[in-house]
Coordinates of C-alpha atoms and ligand atoms in Angstrom, one line a residue:
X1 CA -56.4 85.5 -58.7
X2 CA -60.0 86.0 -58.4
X3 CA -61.2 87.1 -55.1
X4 CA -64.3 88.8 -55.8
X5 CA -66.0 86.0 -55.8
X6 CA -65.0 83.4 -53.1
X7 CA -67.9 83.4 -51.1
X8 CA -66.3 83.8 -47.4
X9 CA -67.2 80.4 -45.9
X10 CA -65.7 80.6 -42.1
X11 CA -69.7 81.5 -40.7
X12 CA -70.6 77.4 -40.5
X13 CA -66.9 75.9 -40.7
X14 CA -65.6 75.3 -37.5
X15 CA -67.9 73.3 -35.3
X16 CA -67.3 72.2 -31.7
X17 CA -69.9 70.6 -28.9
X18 CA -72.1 73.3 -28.2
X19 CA -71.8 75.9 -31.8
X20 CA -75.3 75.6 -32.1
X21 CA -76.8 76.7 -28.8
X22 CA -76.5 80.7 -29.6
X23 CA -78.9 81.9 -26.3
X24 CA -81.3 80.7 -23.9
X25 CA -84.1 81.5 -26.4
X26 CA -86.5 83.2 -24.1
X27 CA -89.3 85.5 -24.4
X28 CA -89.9 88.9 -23.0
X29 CA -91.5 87.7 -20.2
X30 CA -88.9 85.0 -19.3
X31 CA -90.7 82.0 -20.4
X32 CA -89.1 79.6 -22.6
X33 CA -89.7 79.3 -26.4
X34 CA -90.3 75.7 -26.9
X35 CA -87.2 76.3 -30.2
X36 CA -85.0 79.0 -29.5
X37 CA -81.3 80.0 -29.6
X38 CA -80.2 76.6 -30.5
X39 CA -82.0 75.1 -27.4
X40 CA -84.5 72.6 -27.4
X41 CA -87.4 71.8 -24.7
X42 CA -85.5 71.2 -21.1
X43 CA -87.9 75.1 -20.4
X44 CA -87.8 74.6 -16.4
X45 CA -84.2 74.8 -16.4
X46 CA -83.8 77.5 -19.2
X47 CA -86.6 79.7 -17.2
X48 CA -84.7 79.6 -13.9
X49 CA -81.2 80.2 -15.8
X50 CA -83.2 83.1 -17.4
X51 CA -83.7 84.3 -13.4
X52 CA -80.3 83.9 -12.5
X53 CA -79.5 86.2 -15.5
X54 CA -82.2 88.7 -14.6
X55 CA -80.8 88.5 -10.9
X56 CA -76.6 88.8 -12.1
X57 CA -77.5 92.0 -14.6
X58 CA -79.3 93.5 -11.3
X59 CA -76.2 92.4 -9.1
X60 CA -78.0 90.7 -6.7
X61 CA -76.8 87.6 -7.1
X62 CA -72.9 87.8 -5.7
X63 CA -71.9 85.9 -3.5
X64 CA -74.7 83.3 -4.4
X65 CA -74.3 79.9 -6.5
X66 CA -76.4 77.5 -8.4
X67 CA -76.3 73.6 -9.1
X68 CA -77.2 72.2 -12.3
X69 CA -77.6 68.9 -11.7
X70 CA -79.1 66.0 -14.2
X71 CA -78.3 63.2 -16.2
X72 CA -75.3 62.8 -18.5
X73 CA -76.0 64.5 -22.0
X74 CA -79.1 66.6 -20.9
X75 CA -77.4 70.0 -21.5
X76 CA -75.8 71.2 -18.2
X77 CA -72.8 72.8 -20.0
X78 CA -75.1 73.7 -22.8
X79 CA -77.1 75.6 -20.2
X80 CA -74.3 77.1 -18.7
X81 CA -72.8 78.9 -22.0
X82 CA -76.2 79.7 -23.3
X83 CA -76.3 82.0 -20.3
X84 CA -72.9 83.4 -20.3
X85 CA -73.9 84.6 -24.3
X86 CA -77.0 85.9 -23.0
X87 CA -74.8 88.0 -20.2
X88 CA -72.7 89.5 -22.7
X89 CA -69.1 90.4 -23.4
X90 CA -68.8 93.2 -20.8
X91 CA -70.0 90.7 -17.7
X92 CA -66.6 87.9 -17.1
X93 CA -67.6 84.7 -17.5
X94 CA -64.9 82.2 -16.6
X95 CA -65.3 78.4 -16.9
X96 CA -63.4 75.3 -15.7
X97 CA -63.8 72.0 -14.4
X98 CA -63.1 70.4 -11.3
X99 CA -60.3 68.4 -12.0
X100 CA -58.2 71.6 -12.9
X101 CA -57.5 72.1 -9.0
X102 CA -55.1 69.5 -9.1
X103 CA -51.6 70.8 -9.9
X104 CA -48.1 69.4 -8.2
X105 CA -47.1 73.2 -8.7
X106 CA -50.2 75.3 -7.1
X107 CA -52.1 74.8 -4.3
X108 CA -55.4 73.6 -5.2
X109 CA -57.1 76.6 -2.9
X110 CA -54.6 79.2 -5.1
X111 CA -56.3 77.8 -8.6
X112 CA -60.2 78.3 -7.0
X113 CA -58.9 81.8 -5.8
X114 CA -57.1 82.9 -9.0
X115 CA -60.8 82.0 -10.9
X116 CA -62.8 83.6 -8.6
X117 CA -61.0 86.5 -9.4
X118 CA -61.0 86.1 -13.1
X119 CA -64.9 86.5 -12.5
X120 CA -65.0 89.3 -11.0
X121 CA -65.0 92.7 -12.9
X122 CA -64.2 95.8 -12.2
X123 CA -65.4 99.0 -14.2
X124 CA -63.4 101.5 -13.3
X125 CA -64.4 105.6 -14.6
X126 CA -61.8 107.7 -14.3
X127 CA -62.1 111.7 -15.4
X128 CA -58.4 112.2 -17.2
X129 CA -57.3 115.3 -18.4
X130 CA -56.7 114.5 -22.1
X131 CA -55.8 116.1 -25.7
X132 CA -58.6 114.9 -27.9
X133 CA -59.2 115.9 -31.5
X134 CA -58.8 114.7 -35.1
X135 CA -55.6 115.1 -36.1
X136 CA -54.9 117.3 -39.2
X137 CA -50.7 117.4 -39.2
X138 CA -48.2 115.0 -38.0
X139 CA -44.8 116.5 -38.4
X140 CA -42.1 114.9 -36.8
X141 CA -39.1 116.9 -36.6
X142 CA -35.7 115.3 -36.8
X143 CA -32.0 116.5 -35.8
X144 CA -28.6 115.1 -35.8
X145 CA -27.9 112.6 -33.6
X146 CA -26.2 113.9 -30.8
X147 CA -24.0 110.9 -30.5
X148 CA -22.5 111.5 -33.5
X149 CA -22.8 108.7 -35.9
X150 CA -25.1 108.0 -39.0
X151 CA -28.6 108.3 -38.9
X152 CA -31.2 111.3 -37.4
X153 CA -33.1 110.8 -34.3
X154 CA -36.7 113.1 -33.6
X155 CA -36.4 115.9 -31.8
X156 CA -40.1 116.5 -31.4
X157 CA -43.3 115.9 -32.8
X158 CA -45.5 119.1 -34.2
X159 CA -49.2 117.7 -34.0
X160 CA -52.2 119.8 -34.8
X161 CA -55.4 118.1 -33.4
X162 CA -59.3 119.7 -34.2
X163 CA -62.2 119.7 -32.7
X164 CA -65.5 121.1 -33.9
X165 CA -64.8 124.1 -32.0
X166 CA -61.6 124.9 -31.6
X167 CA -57.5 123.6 -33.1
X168 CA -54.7 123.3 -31.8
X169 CA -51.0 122.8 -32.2
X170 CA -49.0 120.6 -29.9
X171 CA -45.5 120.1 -29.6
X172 CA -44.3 116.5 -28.0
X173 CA -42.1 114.5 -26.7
X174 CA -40.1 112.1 -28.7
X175 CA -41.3 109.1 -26.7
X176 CA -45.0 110.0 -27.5
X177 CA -43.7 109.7 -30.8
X178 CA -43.4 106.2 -30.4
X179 CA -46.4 105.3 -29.3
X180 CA -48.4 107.8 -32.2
X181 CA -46.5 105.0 -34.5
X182 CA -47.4 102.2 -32.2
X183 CA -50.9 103.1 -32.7
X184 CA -50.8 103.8 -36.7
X185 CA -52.0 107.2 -36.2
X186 CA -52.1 109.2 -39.3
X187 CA -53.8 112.3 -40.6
X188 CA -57.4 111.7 -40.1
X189 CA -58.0 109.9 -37.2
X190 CA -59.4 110.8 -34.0
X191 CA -57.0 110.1 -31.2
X192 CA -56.9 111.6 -27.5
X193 CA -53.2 111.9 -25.7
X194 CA -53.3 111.9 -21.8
X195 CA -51.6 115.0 -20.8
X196 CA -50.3 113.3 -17.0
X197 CA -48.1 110.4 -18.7
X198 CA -48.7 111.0 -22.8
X199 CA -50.5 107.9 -23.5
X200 CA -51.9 107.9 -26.7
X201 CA -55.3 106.3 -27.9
X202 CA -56.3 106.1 -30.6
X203 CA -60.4 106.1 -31.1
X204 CA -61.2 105.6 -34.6
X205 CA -61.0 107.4 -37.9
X206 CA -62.9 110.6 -38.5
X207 CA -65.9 110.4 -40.2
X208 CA -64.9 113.1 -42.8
X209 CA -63.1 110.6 -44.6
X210 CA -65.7 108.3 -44.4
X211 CA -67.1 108.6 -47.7
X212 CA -63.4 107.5 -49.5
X213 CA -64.8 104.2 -50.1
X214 CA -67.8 102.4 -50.0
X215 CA -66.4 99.4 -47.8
X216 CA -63.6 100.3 -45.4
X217 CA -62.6 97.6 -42.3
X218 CA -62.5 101.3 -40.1
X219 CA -64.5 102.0 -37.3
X220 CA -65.7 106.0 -38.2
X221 CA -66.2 108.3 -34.8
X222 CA -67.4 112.3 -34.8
X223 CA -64.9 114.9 -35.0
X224 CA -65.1 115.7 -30.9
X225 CA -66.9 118.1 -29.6
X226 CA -65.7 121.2 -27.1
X227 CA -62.0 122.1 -26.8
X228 CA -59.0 120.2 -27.7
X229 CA -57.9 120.3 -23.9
X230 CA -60.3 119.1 -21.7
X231 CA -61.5 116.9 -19.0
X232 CA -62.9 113.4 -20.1
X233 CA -64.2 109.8 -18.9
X234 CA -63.3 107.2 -19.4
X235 CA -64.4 103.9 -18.9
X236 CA -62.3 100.7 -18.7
X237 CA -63.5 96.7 -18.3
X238 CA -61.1 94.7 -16.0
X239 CA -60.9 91.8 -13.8
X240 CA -59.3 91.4 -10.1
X241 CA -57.2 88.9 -11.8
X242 CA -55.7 91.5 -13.8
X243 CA -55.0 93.5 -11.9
X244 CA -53.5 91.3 -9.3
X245 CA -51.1 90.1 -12.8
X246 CA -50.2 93.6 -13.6
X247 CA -49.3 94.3 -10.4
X248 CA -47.2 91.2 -9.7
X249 CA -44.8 91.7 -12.1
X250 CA -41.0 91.4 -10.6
X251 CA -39.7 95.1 -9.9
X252 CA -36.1 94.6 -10.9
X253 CA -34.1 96.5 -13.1
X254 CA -33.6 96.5 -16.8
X255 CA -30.2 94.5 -16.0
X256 CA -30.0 90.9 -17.8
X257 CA -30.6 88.9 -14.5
X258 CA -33.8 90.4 -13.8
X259 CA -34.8 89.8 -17.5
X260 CA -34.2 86.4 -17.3
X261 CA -35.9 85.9 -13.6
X262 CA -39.1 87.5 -15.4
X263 CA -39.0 84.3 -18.0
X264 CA -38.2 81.7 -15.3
X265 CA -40.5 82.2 -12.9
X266 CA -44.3 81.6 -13.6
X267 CA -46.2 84.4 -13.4
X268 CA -48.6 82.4 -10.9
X269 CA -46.1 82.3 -7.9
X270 CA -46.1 85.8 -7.9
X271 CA -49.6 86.7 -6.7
X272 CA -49.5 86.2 -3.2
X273 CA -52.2 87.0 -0.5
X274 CA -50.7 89.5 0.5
X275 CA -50.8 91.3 -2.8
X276 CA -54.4 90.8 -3.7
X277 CA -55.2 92.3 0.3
X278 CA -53.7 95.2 -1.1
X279 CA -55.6 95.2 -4.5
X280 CA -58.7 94.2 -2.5
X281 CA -58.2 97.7 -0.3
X282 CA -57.6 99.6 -3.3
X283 CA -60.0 98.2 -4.9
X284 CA -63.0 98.9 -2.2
X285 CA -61.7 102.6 -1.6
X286 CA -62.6 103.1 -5.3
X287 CA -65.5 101.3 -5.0
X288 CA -66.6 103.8 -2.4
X289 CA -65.3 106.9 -4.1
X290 CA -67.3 105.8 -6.7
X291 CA -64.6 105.6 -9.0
X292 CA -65.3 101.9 -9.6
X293 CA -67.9 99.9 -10.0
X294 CA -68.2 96.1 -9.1
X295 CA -68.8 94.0 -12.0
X296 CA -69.5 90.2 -10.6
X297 CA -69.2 87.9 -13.3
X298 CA -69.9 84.2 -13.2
X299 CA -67.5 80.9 -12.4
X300 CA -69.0 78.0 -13.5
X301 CA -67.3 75.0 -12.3
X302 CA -68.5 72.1 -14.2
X303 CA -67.9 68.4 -12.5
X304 CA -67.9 69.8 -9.5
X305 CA -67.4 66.2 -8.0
X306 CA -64.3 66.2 -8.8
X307 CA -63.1 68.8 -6.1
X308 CA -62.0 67.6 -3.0
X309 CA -63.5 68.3 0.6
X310 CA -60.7 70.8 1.2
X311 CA -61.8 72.7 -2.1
X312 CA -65.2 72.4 -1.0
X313 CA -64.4 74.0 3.0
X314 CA -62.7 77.0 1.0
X315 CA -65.5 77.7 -1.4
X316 CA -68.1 77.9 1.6
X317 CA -65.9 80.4 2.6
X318 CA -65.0 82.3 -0.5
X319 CA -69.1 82.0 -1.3
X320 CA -69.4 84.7 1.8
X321 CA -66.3 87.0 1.0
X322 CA -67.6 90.8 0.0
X323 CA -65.9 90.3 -3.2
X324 CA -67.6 87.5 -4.8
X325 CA -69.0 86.3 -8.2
X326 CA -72.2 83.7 -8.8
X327 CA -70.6 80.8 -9.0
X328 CA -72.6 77.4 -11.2
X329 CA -71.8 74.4 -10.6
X330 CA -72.5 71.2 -12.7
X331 CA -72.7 67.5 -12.1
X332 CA -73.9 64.6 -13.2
X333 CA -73.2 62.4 -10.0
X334 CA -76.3 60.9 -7.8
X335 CA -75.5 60.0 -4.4
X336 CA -71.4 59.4 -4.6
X337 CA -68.4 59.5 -2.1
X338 CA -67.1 63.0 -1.8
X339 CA -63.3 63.2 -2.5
X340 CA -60.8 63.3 0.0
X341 CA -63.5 62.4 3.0
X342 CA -62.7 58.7 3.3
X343 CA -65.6 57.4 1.5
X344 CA -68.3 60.2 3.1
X345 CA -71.3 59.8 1.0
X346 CA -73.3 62.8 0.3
X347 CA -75.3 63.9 -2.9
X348 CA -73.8 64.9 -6.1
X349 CA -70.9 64.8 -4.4
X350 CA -71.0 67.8 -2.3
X351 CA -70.8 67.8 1.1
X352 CA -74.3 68.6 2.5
X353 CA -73.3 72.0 4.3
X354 CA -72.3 73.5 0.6
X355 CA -75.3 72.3 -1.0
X356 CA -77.3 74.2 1.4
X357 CA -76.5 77.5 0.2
X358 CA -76.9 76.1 -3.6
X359 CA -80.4 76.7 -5.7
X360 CA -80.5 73.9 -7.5
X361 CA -81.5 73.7 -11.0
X362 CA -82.6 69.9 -12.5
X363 CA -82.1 69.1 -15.9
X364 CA -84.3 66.1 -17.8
X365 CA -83.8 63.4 -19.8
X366 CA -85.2 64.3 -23.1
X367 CA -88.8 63.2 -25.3
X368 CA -88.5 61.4 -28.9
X369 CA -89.4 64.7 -30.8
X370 CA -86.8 66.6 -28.9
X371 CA -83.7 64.6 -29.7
X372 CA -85.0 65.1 -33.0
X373 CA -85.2 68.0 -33.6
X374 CA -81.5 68.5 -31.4
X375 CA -80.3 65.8 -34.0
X376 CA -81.6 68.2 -36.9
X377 CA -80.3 71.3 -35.4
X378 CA -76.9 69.6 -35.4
X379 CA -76.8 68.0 -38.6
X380 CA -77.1 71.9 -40.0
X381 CA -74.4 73.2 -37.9
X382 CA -72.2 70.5 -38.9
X383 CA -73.3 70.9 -42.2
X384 CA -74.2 67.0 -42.8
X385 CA -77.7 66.4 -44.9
X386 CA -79.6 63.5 -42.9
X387 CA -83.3 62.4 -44.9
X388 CA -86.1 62.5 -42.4
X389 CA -86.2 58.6 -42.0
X390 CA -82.7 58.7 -40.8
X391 CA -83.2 61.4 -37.7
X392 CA -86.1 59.9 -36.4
X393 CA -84.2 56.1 -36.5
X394 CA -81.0 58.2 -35.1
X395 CA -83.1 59.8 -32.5
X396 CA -84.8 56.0 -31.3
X397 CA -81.2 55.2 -30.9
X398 CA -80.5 58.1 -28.9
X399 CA -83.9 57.6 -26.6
X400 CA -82.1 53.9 -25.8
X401 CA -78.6 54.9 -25.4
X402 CA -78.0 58.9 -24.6
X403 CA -78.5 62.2 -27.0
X404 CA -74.5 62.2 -27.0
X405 CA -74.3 59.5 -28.1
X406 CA -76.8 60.1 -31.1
X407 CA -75.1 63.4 -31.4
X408 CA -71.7 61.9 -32.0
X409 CA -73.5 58.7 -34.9
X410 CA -74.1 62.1 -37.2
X411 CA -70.4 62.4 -38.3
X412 CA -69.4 58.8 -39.1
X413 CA -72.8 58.3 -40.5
X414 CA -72.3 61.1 -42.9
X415 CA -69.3 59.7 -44.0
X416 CA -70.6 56.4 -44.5
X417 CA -72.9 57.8 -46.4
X418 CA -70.3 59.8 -48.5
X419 CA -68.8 55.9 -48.5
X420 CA -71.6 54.5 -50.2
X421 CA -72.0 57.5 -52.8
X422 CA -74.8 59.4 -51.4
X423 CA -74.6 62.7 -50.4
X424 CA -77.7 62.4 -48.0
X425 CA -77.8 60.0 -45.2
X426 CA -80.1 57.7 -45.3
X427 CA -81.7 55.2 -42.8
X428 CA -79.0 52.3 -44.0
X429 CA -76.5 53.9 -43.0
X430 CA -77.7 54.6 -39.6
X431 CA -77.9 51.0 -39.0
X432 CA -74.5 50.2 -40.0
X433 CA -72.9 53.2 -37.9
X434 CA -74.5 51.7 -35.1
X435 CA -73.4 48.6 -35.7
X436 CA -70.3 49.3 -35.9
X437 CA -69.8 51.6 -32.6
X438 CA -70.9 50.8 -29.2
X439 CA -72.7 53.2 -26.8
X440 CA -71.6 53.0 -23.2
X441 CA -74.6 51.0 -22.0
X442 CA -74.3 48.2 -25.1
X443 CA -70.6 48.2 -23.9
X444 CA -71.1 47.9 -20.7
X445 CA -73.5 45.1 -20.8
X446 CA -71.1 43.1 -23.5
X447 CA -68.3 43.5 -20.5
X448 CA -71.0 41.4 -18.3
X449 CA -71.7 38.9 -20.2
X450 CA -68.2 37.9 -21.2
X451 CA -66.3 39.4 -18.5
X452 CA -64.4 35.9 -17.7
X453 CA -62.4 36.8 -20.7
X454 CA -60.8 40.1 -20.2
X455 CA -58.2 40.9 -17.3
X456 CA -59.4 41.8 -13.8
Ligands
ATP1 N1 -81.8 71.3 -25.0 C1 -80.9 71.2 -25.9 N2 -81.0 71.8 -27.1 C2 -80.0 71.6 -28.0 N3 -78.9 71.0 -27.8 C3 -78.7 70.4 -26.6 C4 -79.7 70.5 -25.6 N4 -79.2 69.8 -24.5 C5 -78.0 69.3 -24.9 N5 -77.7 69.6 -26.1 C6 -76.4 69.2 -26.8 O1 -76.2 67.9 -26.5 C7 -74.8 67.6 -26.2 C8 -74.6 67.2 -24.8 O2 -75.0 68.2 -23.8 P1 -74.0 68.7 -22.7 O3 -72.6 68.5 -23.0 O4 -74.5 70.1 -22.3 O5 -74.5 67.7 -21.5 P2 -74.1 67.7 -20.0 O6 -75.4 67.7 -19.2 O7 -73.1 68.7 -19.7 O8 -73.5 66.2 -19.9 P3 -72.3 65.7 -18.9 O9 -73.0 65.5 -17.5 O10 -71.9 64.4 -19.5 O11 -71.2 66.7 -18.8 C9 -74.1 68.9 -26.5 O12 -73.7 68.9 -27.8 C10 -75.2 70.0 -26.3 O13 -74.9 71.1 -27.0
MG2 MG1 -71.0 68.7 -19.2

C-alpha cells in the first residue's frame, strides 16, 4: 500500500450548519469587516457581540446576559458560536436549547443549574512540591512473588531524572510504577512526579531527541531548569460542574454492591444542593487565597421561548448569584404567550421583568448580494461547484422564501446536477430543485387554499 501519497482529505469533509462561520471577523478596532470569518454583513450585531467578548475576556460581564433576537435564518446561532471561537478554548462555553429543561427524571431548575455551572471555570494555581526532570533510566526491579506462585511482581522502580543543573536517582514505589506505564513514559521524556501522592505527569519529550526524525507526532519541551526537587505551579482548567461530578461520586467500598450502585444510579441524582454549597465555599475561600481564579464562561440558551415561567423566575435569580456566567439567549419569537403563564403575552417570550436585565442584540434580514455571497461561501465548504448564474437565481429564491431555505436547495441541486451529468450546477437545475421542494411560506399558502381537503 501506498500511503505517501494519499493526500489527507478530512480538512473540508465533514460539514454541518455553521462549518463555515470560523470567527466574528473583526478588525482591531472592533468594527466589522464587511467578509470575514465566514460571516457575511449583519455588522451591528457582530460589533456588539465583539463588545460582549471584549467585556467577558475583562470579566466584567458575569452575572450579565444578552438577547439575540431576529428573524428565522438571520444567524442568531451563527452569532453565538462565532463568539465562543473568538473566546477560545480555555474560556467554557456551554450551549443548549430551551426545550432541554424538560426531563420526567430532573427537575427542570436542576438542568439550568447543572449548565450554569458547566460555564463557569475555575483556574485553579497550585505550588506542588514535585520531581521534574528528563528521565535518563527506568529500571524496574522485580522479586519473587511473595505469594508464592508463578510469575515476578516489582519491588521498586530505580528512576534517574535530569535537569540542566543537577540528576538524580529515585527509588519508588511499585504503584508509581503503574502509573509511569500508564503514562508511556520511557527514556527521554520529560515527566514531573508529585512527591505528596506520586502522581505522575508526563510533559512531553525532551528536545534532545528531537532531531531523530524530521516529522515526529511528539510535542518536544526543554530539559528543566534548577533542581530535580523543587517547588512548582501548576495551573489547571476546570469547571464547577466538575467538580461538583468528581466530588459526587458514591463513597462505598470496593465490595460488589457498591460497584453495581455506581452503574445504576445516574450520576445526575447525585449532585445535590447541598454538595455544590460546599464546593461553592471551597471554592470562594480559594478564590480569596488567591489560589483560584474565576473563569466565567458563557451559557447560551438558544429558543429561549421554550422555557417556562418557572425557568424564567429561577434564572432572574441565578442571573444575581456571585457565581455566575454571561448567559445569551436566542429567539426568533415576536410578541408570543410565555409558557406555563396561562396565555400571558409578553415579547419574545420572556416575561418582561427578565428582559429588563437583557441587552438586546437585533439581528436583520439579509440584502440580495449578501445571501449571495453566504450561498457561495457554502457551496465551497460543502464542496458543491454552483456557476455564477445559478447563485444569484438561488439567492432571489432565498430573498422570497428565507436564506435557510436557499442554504438547504445547494445539496439536492448539486445532485441534480450530478443527475443530469454536469459536474457544475447550473441555473436549470435550480429551477427544478425548487420545483420540486416547497419552502415553508409556498407550503403554507398551498395549505390555504386547499385546506377543505386535508383533516382538521
Ligand atoms: N451573516 C452570515 N454569514 C454567513 N452565514 C450565515 C450568516 N447568517 C446566517 N448564516 C448561515 O445561515 C444558516 C442559518 O442561520 P442560523 O441557524 O444562525 O439562524 P438562526 O437565526 O439561528 O435561525 P433560527 O431562529 O431559525 O434558529 C446557518 O447555516 C448559518 O451558518
Ligand atoms: Mg437558531
Amino acid at each position: 500500500m501506498r500511503v505517501q501519497e494519499v493526500l489527507s482529505t478530512s480538512k473540508e469533509q465533514r460539514v454541518a450548519t455553521h462549518s463555515h462561520i470560523k470567527g466574528l471577523g473583526l478588525n482591531e478596532d472592533g468594527t466589522a469587516k464587511h467578509i470575514s470569518g465566514g460571516f457575511v454583513g449583519q455588522e451591528n450585531a457582530r460589533e456588539a457581540a465583539g463588545v460582549v467578548v471584549d467585556l467577558i475576556r475583562t470579566k466584567k460581564m458575569a452575572g450579565r446576559a444578552i438577547l439575540l433576537a431576529g428573524a428565522p435564518g438571520t444567524g442568531k446561532t451563527a452569532l453565538a458560536l462565532a463568539l465562543s471561537q473568538e473566546l477560545g478554548a480555555k474560556v467554557p462555553f456551554c450551549p443548549m436549547v430551551g426545550s432541554e429543561v424538560y426531563s420526567s427524571e430532573i427537575k427542570k431548575t436542576e438542568v439550568l443549574m447543572e449548565n450554569f455551572r458547566r460555564a463557569i471555570g475555575l483556574r485553579i494555581k497550585e505550588i506542588k512540591e514535585v520531581y521534574e526532570g528528563e528521565v535518563t533510566e527506568l529500571t524496574p526491579v522485580e522479586t519473587e512473588n511473595p505469594l508464592g506462585g508463578y510469575g515476578k511482581t516489582v519491588a521498586h522502580v530505580i528512576i534517574g531524572l535530569k535537569t540542566v543543573k543537577a540528576t538524580k536517582q529515585l527509588k519508588l514505589d511499585p504503584v508509581i510504577y503503574e502509573s509511569l506505564q500508564k503514562e508511556k513514559v520511557a527514556v527521554g521524556d520529560v515527566i514531573y512526579i508529585e512527591s505528596s501522592n506520586g502522581a505522575v505527569k508526563r510533559v512531553g519529550r525532551s528536545d534532545a531527541y528531537a532531531t531523530e526524525f524530521d516529522l515526529e507526532a511528539e510535542a518536544y519541551v526543554p530539559v528543566p531548569k534548577g533542581e530535580v526537587h523543587k517547588k512548582k505551579e501548576i495551573v489547571q482548567d476546570v469547571t464547577l460542574h466538575d467538580l461538583d461530578v468528581a466530588n459526587a461520586r458514591p463513597q462505598g467500598g470496593q465490595d460488589i454492591m457498591s460497584v453495581m450502585g455506581q452503574l445504576l444510579k445516574p450520576k445526575k441524582t447525585e449532585i445535590t444542593d447541598k454538595l455544590r454549597k460546599e464546593i461553592n465555599k471551597v471554592v470562594n475561600k480559594y478564590i480569596e487565597q488567591g489560589v483560584a481564579e474565576l473563569v466565567p464562561g458563557v451559557l447560551f440558551i438558544d429558543e429561549v421561548h421554550m422555557l417556562d415561567i418557572e425557568c424564567f423566575t429561577y434564572l432572574n435569580r441565578a442571573l444575581e448569584s456571585s457565581l455566575s456566567p454571561i448567559v445569551i439567549f436566542a429567539t426568533n419569537r415576536g410578541m408570543c404567550a410565555i409558557r406555563g403563564s396561562d396565555g400571558l403575552v409578553a415579547p419574545h417570550g420572556v416575561p418582561v421583568d427578565l428582559l429588563d436585565r437583557l441587552l438586546i442584540i437585533r439581528t436583520l434580514p439579509y440584502t440580495l448580494e449578501e445571501i449571495t455571497t453566504i450561498l457561495s461561501i457554502r457551496a465551497k465548504t460543502e464542496g458543491i461547484s454552483v456557476s455564477d448564474d445559478s447563485v444569484q437565481d438561488l439567492a432571489k429564491i432565498g430573498v422570497k422564501s428565507s436564506l435557510r431555505y436557499a442554504i438547504q436547495l445547494l445539496t439536492p441541486a448539486s445532485i441534480l446536477s450530478k443527475i443530469n451529468g454536469r459536474d457544475q450546477i447550473a441555473p436549470g437545475d435550480i429551477e427544478e430543485v425548487n420545483s420540486l421542494f416547497y419552502d415553508a411560506k409556498s407550503s403554507a399558502q398551498m395549505l390555504q387554499e386547499t385546506k377543505d381537503r386535508f383533516i382538521v
